[in-house]
Every structure is written in C-alpha cells, then in structure tokens.
Amino acid sequence: MVMVSLRQLRYFLEVVDAGGFSAAAERLFVAQSALSRQISELERELQAVLLERSSKGVTLTPAGRTFVDEARRVLTELEGSVALTRSVARGEQGTVRLAHSSSVPFAGVWPAALYVHLQTHRGVSVDVSTLSSEQQQDDIEAGRIDVGLVRLPVLRPAPTLVCETILRERLLLLVPKGHTLAGEGSVSVAALASVPFVSLPHRERGGLSYRVAQLCQQHGFFPRAAAATSRKATLVNLVAAGFGVALVPQSLAALAGPDVCRVDLEDAGADSEVALLRRRDAGELVIALADAMRRAVSPA
C-alpha cells in the first residue's frame, strides 16, 4: 500500500508553484532540508522521480506532470469534503430522512412547514417515507432515518430516543354512506360495541389501532373484527367499501371521499396523540427539521 501524506502533497505542490525548494521553504516556513526530505520520501513511496533538480530550480518530469494534476485534484476534493462536513455540522447543508406513520398523513400543515423550512435552508434536502411507529424507532436508532412522526402509543420506547408529544387530535367515527349511524350528529363509543371495525391492533405494535382498542376497552368491549381489516391508511377505503367502521383522527378523516360519512364522538378523552421521534444525540440539521415540524402544529 502506498503511504502518501497530505503534507507531502502540499509540499510537492508548493515546490512546483514556487519553482524551487528555497522559495517553497520560505513560503511554508520550514527548513529547506526538511522540505527536500519530504519530497524525496514522496518519490520513494511512489517509486517515481517527480522533479528534476538543478541550480536554476526544478522542472517536472513526465511522471511529475501527471502527479501534479492528481495531487491538485485530491486536495481540492478533500477541501470540498471538509467544507461540506463543517456545513452539515452547522446545520447548513445535507440530507435529512423524515418518516411518518400512515396514520399521520403527510398532508396539510406538514408539507407546508417543510416547504418554508427548506426555503430558509437552501443547502438541505429532505427524503420523506412512510414507516410504522415501531419501524421508525428501529431505523432512527440504526441511523437509517433521522426524524419520525408517530401515532402514540409507542410500545417499548427506546431510551436513546427523544419521543415528544406535539399534537392531540379528536377521533372521529367513519362509517360507509348509508350506514345506520351515518345520519347521527354524534355517537358514544359504547354504541359501537356490536359494529365491525376495519382496524384491529397487533399485539406487538402500538399506534392508532392500539389507541382505538384502548378506548373501546374503557367502554367495556373489544373492537369486533370486520371481514377485511388494515392498520394502514387503507382502512378508509375499507370503510368506503362497506366492510365496517373506523375511529380515526381528524387528519386521516379529512382524506375520506364522498362514500364515507364522519360522525363526532360524544366521549371526553376520545382523542389521539402524535409524537416526534429523534435521537438524543441528533445533529443540528436534524434538530432544525424537528423544530420545524413541531412549530407546524404547536406554533407557541
């Protein structure tokens, strides 16, 4: 393996630009003997003579002419990498990976806040994806994503992550058009004990379906399963198709089409929370985006 140091590259280029060792040594504030030794070591490492020495100065050999271009390219790329790293560390440039669960639709205030954020952070780009709350936890811990928007509860929260509640939404009842409850102004959760739900919780996952099951159990029953169920945003389509009903936050209910009716819930506490996830040791770029998402729903 060739072991060439950055110092040797800089010294070599300085000798070339200065036209000789004496002038280069003065520019670099080093002894001429030390400079000459570094260039000799560089040539020995490359197994090539780079400079022809004479009393009038130095001239590049054919190998030297090739190497000088490569040396300049390496140093330019390194300087660019250093500048980029410093810029990312200051929160000025880079890519942030943002994920949201399907029950936290990335619509309305979220993309609007993201647009404003990126207008003031011109060197930043954001990659948006959809992941379950549990998958977001795993991916943030592993460094695969940076910021998450999750629907609580999150089961087995990771101690290395910050999980901050930023939004509380009322739950609404979605029923298919023509359903017996479609014309009601409001209903109680208890009145839903006998109707089929198109979403049921997974025993190892939290999120919206888990919260809905908690609410139903507080009113004395566990949700009855419809013939077709989903824990994703597709549950709205299952309601529209007539499979059953669903309790969803207002932001998800807003995506329902004309074949779905929205009914208010009478019960106090019939709500759901959205939280923001990030690593405790997140960098400035990530924290800035997290702050923008928080301000979108909690401007105070």
Tab-separated table of N, CA and C in Angstrom, residues 137-240:
chain	number	residue	atom	x	y	z
A	137	GLN	N	-38.727	3.622	15.107
A	137	GLN	CA	-37.830	3.516	16.262
A	137	GLN	C	-36.549	2.776	15.886
A	138	ASP	N	-36.709	1.627	15.259
A	138	ASP	CA	-35.553	0.805	14.889
A	138	ASP	C	-34.637	1.546	13.917
A	139	ASP	N	-35.245	2.209	12.925
A	139	ASP	CA	-34.448	2.861	11.894
A	139	ASP	C	-33.749	4.117	12.402
A	140	ILE	N	-34.383	4.836	13.328
A	140	ILE	CA	-33.727	6.013	13.901
A	140	ILE	C	-32.549	5.574	14.769
A	141	GLU	N	-32.754	4.520	15.552
A	141	GLU	CA	-31.647	4.002	16.371
A	141	GLU	C	-30.475	3.551	15.500
A	142	ALA	N	-30.790	2.930	14.363
A	142	ALA	CA	-29.748	2.399	13.481
A	142	ALA	C	-29.166	3.461	12.548
A	143	GLY	N	-29.744	4.676	12.553
A	143	GLY	CA	-29.238	5.746	11.706
A	143	GLY	C	-29.756	5.712	10.280
A	144	ARG	N	-30.792	4.905	10.023
A	144	ARG	CA	-31.335	4.831	8.654
A	144	ARG	C	-32.298	5.977	8.355
A	145	ILE	N	-32.969	6.507	9.377
A	145	ILE	CA	-33.756	7.729	9.243
A	145	ILE	C	-33.401	8.636	10.416
A	146	ASP	N	-33.841	9.898	10.329
A	146	ASP	CA	-33.413	10.891	11.316
A	146	ASP	C	-34.549	11.420	12.189
A	147	VAL	N	-35.717	11.651	11.591
A	147	VAL	CA	-36.855	12.231	12.305
A	147	VAL	C	-38.089	11.394	11.995
A	148	GLY	N	-38.921	11.158	13.015
A	148	GLY	CA	-40.134	10.379	12.819
A	148	GLY	C	-41.354	11.081	13.376
A	149	LEU	N	-42.488	10.927	12.679
A	149	LEU	CA	-43.788	11.380	13.162
A	149	LEU	C	-44.611	10.130	13.411
A	150	VAL	N	-44.926	9.861	14.674
A	150	VAL	CA	-45.586	8.610	15.037
A	150	VAL	C	-46.899	8.877	15.744
A	151	ARG	N	-47.781	7.899	15.650
A	151	ARG	CA	-49.050	7.949	16.377
A	151	ARG	C	-48.869	7.157	17.668
A	152	LEU	N	-49.111	7.781	18.791
A	152	LEU	CA	-48.963	7.108	20.081
A	152	LEU	C	-50.141	6.176	20.353
A	153	PRO	N	-49.927	5.125	21.183
A	153	PRO	CA	-48.710	4.879	21.947
A	153	PRO	C	-47.632	4.143	21.142
A	154	VAL	N	-46.374	4.395	21.525
A	154	VAL	CA	-45.252	3.617	21.023
A	154	VAL	C	-44.888	2.614	22.110
A	155	LEU	N	-44.965	1.344	21.794
A	155	LEU	CA	-44.650	0.319	22.785
A	155	LEU	C	-43.141	0.169	22.919
A	156	ARG	N	-42.684	-0.084	24.124
A	156	ARG	CA	-41.260	-0.278	24.413
A	156	ARG	C	-40.405	0.850	23.847
A	157	PRO	N	-40.625	2.101	24.314
A	157	PRO	CA	-39.845	3.232	23.798
A	157	PRO	C	-38.354	3.056	24.055
A	158	ALA	N	-37.548	3.430	23.086
A	158	ALA	CA	-36.098	3.276	23.191
A	158	ALA	C	-35.507	4.414	24.011
A	159	PRO	N	-34.660	4.105	24.995
A	159	PRO	CA	-34.083	5.157	25.848
A	159	PRO	C	-33.132	6.089	25.111
A	160	THR	N	-32.625	5.670	23.958
A	160	THR	CA	-31.695	6.521	23.196
A	160	THR	C	-32.424	7.569	22.361
A	161	LEU	N	-33.761	7.510	22.339
A	161	LEU	CA	-34.541	8.412	21.510
A	161	LEU	C	-35.339	9.406	22.350
A	162	VAL	N	-35.560	10.579	21.777
A	162	VAL	CA	-36.491	11.559	22.334
A	162	VAL	C	-37.842	11.326	21.679
A	163	CYS	N	-38.880	11.135	22.488
A	163	CYS	CA	-40.243	10.961	21.984
A	163	CYS	C	-41.091	12.072	22.586
A	164	GLU	N	-41.396	13.077	21.780
A	164	GLU	CA	-42.048	14.298	22.264
A	164	GLU	C	-43.446	14.429	21.662
A	165	THR	N	-44.471	14.472	22.500
A	165	THR	CA	-45.838	14.666	22.018
A	165	THR	C	-46.001	16.098	21.521
A	166	ILE	N	-46.466	16.244	20.288
A	166	ILE	CA	-46.586	17.585	19.718
A	166	ILE	C	-48.008	17.922	19.261
A	167	LEU	N	-48.905	16.938	19.242
A	167	LEU	CA	-50.246	17.200	18.717
A	167	LEU	C	-51.256	16.235	19.329
A	168	ARG	N	-52.409	16.767	19.693
A	168	ARG	CA	-53.528	15.943	20.151
A	168	ARG	C	-54.707	16.194	19.212
A	169	GLU	N	-55.268	15.117	18.662
A	169	GLU	CA	-56.380	15.234	17.720
A	169	GLU	C	-57.612	14.487	18.238
A	170	ARG	N	-58.768	15.068	17.990
A	170	ARG	CA	-60.003	14.357	18.292
A	170	ARG	C	-60.181	13.195	17.323
A	171	LEU	N	-60.730	12.092	17.825
A	171	LEU	CA	-61.075	10.966	16.970
A	171	LEU	C	-62.482	11.159	16.426
A	172	LEU	N	-62.680	10.728	15.198
A	172	LEU	CA	-63.993	10.757	14.559
A	172	LEU	C	-64.376	9.342	14.156
A	173	LEU	N	-65.651	9.097	14.066
A	173	LEU	CA	-66.153	7.816	13.587
A	173	LEU	C	-66.371	7.917	12.081
A	174	LEU	N	-65.781	6.993	11.341
A	174	LEU	CA	-66.044	6.889	9.907
A	174	LEU	C	-66.976	5.720	9.655
A	175	VAL	N	-68.036	5.967	8.910
A	175	VAL	CA	-68.986	4.909	8.557
A	175	VAL	C	-69.278	5.004	7.060
A	176	PRO	N	-69.594	3.887	6.429
A	176	PRO	CA	-69.912	3.957	4.996
A	176	PRO	C	-71.225	4.699	4.762
A	177	LYS	N	-71.324	5.315	3.614
A	177	LYS	CA	-72.550	6.019	3.234
A	177	LYS	C	-73.727	5.041	3.258
A	178	GLY	N	-74.824	5.430	3.896
A	178	GLY	CA	-75.987	4.554	4.010
A	178	GLY	C	-76.001	3.738	5.280
A	179	HIS	N	-74.936	3.773	6.080
A	179	HIS	CA	-74.892	3.061	7.358
A	179	HIS	C	-75.923	3.663	8.317
A	180	THR	N	-76.413	2.851	9.243
A	180	THR	CA	-77.443	3.317	10.175
A	180	THR	C	-76.962	4.481	11.046
A	181	LEU	N	-75.642	4.608	11.236
A	181	LEU	CA	-75.118	5.700	12.057
A	181	LEU	C	-74.729	6.921	11.229
A	182	ALA	N	-74.878	6.824	9.903
A	182	ALA	CA	-74.401	7.899	9.034
A	182	ALA	C	-75.145	9.210	9.267
A	183	GLY	N	-76.375	9.144	9.681
A	183	GLY	CA	-77.150	10.368	9.865
A	183	GLY	C	-77.076	10.940	11.263
A	184	GLU	N	-76.354	10.283	12.141
A	184	GLU	CA	-76.272	10.756	13.522
A	184	GLU	C	-75.348	11.971	13.625
A	185	GLY	N	-75.722	12.916	14.488
A	185	GLY	CA	-74.865	14.070	14.723
A	185	GLY	C	-73.651	13.699	15.554
A	186	SER	N	-73.864	12.774	16.491
A	186	SER	CA	-72.764	12.280	17.328
A	186	SER	C	-73.177	10.954	17.933
A	187	VAL	N	-72.184	10.153	18.335
A	187	VAL	CA	-72.456	8.869	18.980
A	187	VAL	C	-71.456	8.686	20.107
A	188	SER	N	-71.756	7.760	20.995
A	188	SER	CA	-70.812	7.406	22.049
A	188	SER	C	-70.004	6.194	21.593
A	189	VAL	N	-68.828	6.038	22.143
A	189	VAL	CA	-68.007	4.874	21.823
A	189	VAL	C	-68.735	3.595	22.212
A	190	ALA	N	-69.432	3.620	23.323
A	190	ALA	CA	-70.139	2.423	23.809
A	190	ALA	C	-71.158	1.916	22.797
A	191	ALA	N	-71.685	2.809	21.965
A	191	ALA	CA	-72.699	2.415	20.985
A	191	ALA	C	-72.105	1.598	19.835
A	192	LEU	N	-70.770	1.463	19.822
A	192	LEU	CA	-70.116	0.772	18.717
A	192	LEU	C	-69.745	-0.665	19.056
A	193	ALA	N	-70.212	-1.153	20.181
A	193	ALA	CA	-69.808	-2.480	20.652
A	193	ALA	C	-70.180	-3.595	19.681
A	194	SER	N	-71.246	-3.419	18.913
A	194	SER	CA	-71.707	-4.518	18.058
A	194	SER	C	-71.366	-4.332	16.588
A	195	VAL	N	-70.706	-3.237	16.237
A	195	VAL	CA	-70.428	-2.997	14.819
A	195	VAL	C	-69.001	-3.474	14.497
A	196	PRO	N	-68.768	-3.948	13.286
A	196	PRO	CA	-67.418	-4.424	12.921
A	196	PRO	C	-66.455	-3.259	12.640
A	197	PHE	N	-65.223	-3.400	13.117
A	197	PHE	CA	-64.166	-2.408	12.890
A	197	PHE	C	-63.219	-2.923	11.806
A	198	VAL	N	-62.806	-2.023	10.931
A	198	VAL	CA	-61.901	-2.433	9.856
A	198	VAL	C	-60.422	-2.361	10.278
A	199	SER	N	-60.169	-2.028	11.537
A	199	SER	CA	-58.786	-1.989	12.019
A	199	SER	C	-58.709	-2.544	13.430
A	200	LEU	N	-57.808	-3.513	13.635
A	200	LEU	CA	-57.595	-4.122	14.948
A	200	LEU	C	-56.117	-4.028	15.310
A	201	PRO	N	-55.781	-3.945	16.582
A	201	PRO	CA	-54.369	-3.799	16.974
A	201	PRO	C	-53.579	-5.086	16.801
A	202	HIS	N	-52.278	-4.909	16.567
A	202	HIS	CA	-51.319	-6.011	16.587
A	202	HIS	C	-50.785	-6.098	18.012
A	203	ARG	N	-50.624	-7.304	18.531
A	203	ARG	CA	-50.245	-7.447	19.935
A	203	ARG	C	-48.866	-6.865	20.252
A	204	GLU	N	-48.019	-6.682	19.236
A	204	GLU	CA	-46.674	-6.168	19.481
A	204	GLU	C	-46.464	-4.765	18.917
A	205	ARG	N	-47.547	-4.114	18.484
A	205	ARG	CA	-47.412	-2.784	17.891
A	205	ARG	C	-48.405	-1.819	18.522
A	206	GLY	N	-47.958	-0.569	18.648
A	206	GLY	CA	-48.827	0.471	19.182
A	206	GLY	C	-49.528	1.195	18.054
A	207	GLY	N	-49.597	2.514	18.158
A	207	GLY	CA	-50.193	3.308	17.098
A	207	GLY	C	-51.690	3.468	17.224
A	208	LEU	N	-52.321	3.872	16.127
A	208	LEU	CA	-53.742	4.232	16.128
A	208	LEU	C	-54.643	3.071	16.529
A	209	SER	N	-54.453	1.897	15.929
A	209	SER	CA	-55.354	0.776	16.228
A	209	SER	C	-55.260	0.369	17.697
A	210	TYR	N	-54.072	0.475	18.260
A	210	TYR	CA	-53.882	0.165	19.688
A	210	TYR	C	-54.635	1.185	20.543
A	211	ARG	N	-54.519	2.470	20.170
A	211	ARG	CA	-55.220	3.529	20.921
A	211	ARG	C	-56.728	3.341	20.837
A	212	VAL	N	-57.238	2.983	19.660
A	212	VAL	CA	-58.678	2.762	19.499
A	212	VAL	C	-59.142	1.589	20.356
A	213	ALA	N	-58.359	0.516	20.382
A	213	ALA	CA	-58.720	-0.637	21.213
A	213	ALA	C	-58.730	-0.258	22.688
A	214	GLN	N	-57.761	0.569	23.108
A	214	GLN	CA	-57.745	1.056	24.496
A	214	GLN	C	-59.045	1.791	24.816
A	215	LEU	N	-59.445	2.676	23.910
A	215	LEU	CA	-60.649	3.477	24.120
A	215	LEU	C	-61.893	2.591	24.198
A	216	CYS	N	-61.970	1.613	23.311
A	216	CYS	CA	-63.128	0.703	23.330
A	216	CYS	C	-63.169	-0.095	24.629
A	217	GLN	N	-62.016	-0.562	25.086
A	217	GLN	CA	-61.964	-1.332	26.331
A	217	GLN	C	-62.374	-0.485	27.537
A	218	GLN	N	-62.077	0.810	27.473
A	218	GLN	CA	-62.528	1.704	28.542
A	218	GLN	C	-64.049	1.796	28.594
A	219	HIS	N	-64.691	1.451	27.483
A	219	HIS	CA	-66.149	1.477	27.423
A	219	HIS	C	-66.752	0.070	27.421
A	220	GLY	N	-65.955	-0.904	27.836
A	220	GLY	CA	-66.487	-2.221	28.130
A	220	GLY	C	-66.481	-3.236	27.009
A	221	PHE	N	-65.774	-3.010	25.925
A	221	PHE	CA	-65.756	-4.004	24.853
A	221	PHE	C	-64.447	-3.909	24.076
A	222	PHE	N	-64.151	-4.985	23.349
A	222	PHE	CA	-63.002	-5.008	22.443
A	222	PHE	C	-63.552	-4.925	21.021
A	223	PRO	N	-62.913	-4.153	20.128
A	223	PRO	CA	-63.462	-3.998	18.769
A	223	PRO	C	-63.691	-5.332	18.072
A	224	ARG	N	-64.836	-5.439	17.460
A	224	ARG	CA	-65.181	-6.641	16.706
A	224	ARG	C	-64.599	-6.526	15.295
A	225	ALA	N	-63.962	-7.573	14.810
A	225	ALA	CA	-63.266	-7.520	13.522
A	225	ALA	C	-64.228	-7.591	12.351
A	226	ALA	N	-63.976	-6.750	11.355
A	226	ALA	CA	-64.695	-6.835	10.092
A	226	ALA	C	-64.086	-7.961	9.250
A	227	ALA	N	-64.717	-8.289	8.149
A	227	ALA	CA	-64.207	-9.355	7.283
A	227	ALA	C	-62.867	-8.974	6.660
A	228	ALA	N	-62.642	-7.692	6.459
A	228	ALA	CA	-61.365	-7.206	5.938
A	228	ALA	C	-60.866	-6.106	6.865
A	229	THR	N	-59.603	-6.192	7.267
A	229	THR	CA	-59.050	-5.210	8.203
A	229	THR	C	-57.696	-4.700	7.700
A	230	SER	N	-57.283	-3.541	8.215
A	230	SER	CA	-55.989	-2.956	7.876
A	230	SER	C	-55.589	-2.004	8.987
A	231	ARG	N	-54.275	-1.968	9.283
A	231	ARG	CA	-53.775	-0.987	10.249
A	231	ARG	C	-53.153	0.211	9.537
A	232	LYS	N	-53.320	0.277	8.235
A	232	LYS	CA	-52.760	1.366	7.444
A	232	LYS	C	-53.857	2.351	7.046
A	233	ALA	N	-53.453	3.395	6.328
A	233	ALA	CA	-54.413	4.403	5.881
A	233	ALA	C	-55.461	3.814	4.942
A	234	THR	N	-55.205	2.614	4.395
A	234	THR	CA	-56.179	1.958	3.524
A	234	THR	C	-57.459	1.576	4.265
A	235	LEU	N	-57.437	1.681	5.590
A	235	LEU	CA	-58.664	1.379	6.333
A	235	LEU	C	-59.797	2.307	5.890
A	236	VAL	N	-59.474	3.530	5.460
A	236	VAL	CA	-60.502	4.463	4.983
A	236	VAL	C	-61.207	3.867	3.765
A	237	ASN	N	-60.434	3.229	2.885
A	237	ASN	CA	-61.037	2.610	1.693
A	237	ASN	C	-61.916	1.420	2.062
A	238	LEU	N	-61.527	0.699	3.120
A	238	LEU	CA	-62.344	-0.431	3.563
A	238	LEU	C	-63.675	0.050	4.124
A	239	VAL	N	-63.649	1.192	4.826
A	239	VAL	CA	-64.907	1.780	5.308
A	239	VAL	C	-65.778	2.162	4.119
A	240	ALA	N	-65.185	2.834	3.128
A	240	ALA	CA	-65.944	3.267	1.954
A	240	ALA	C	-66.580	2.086	1.230
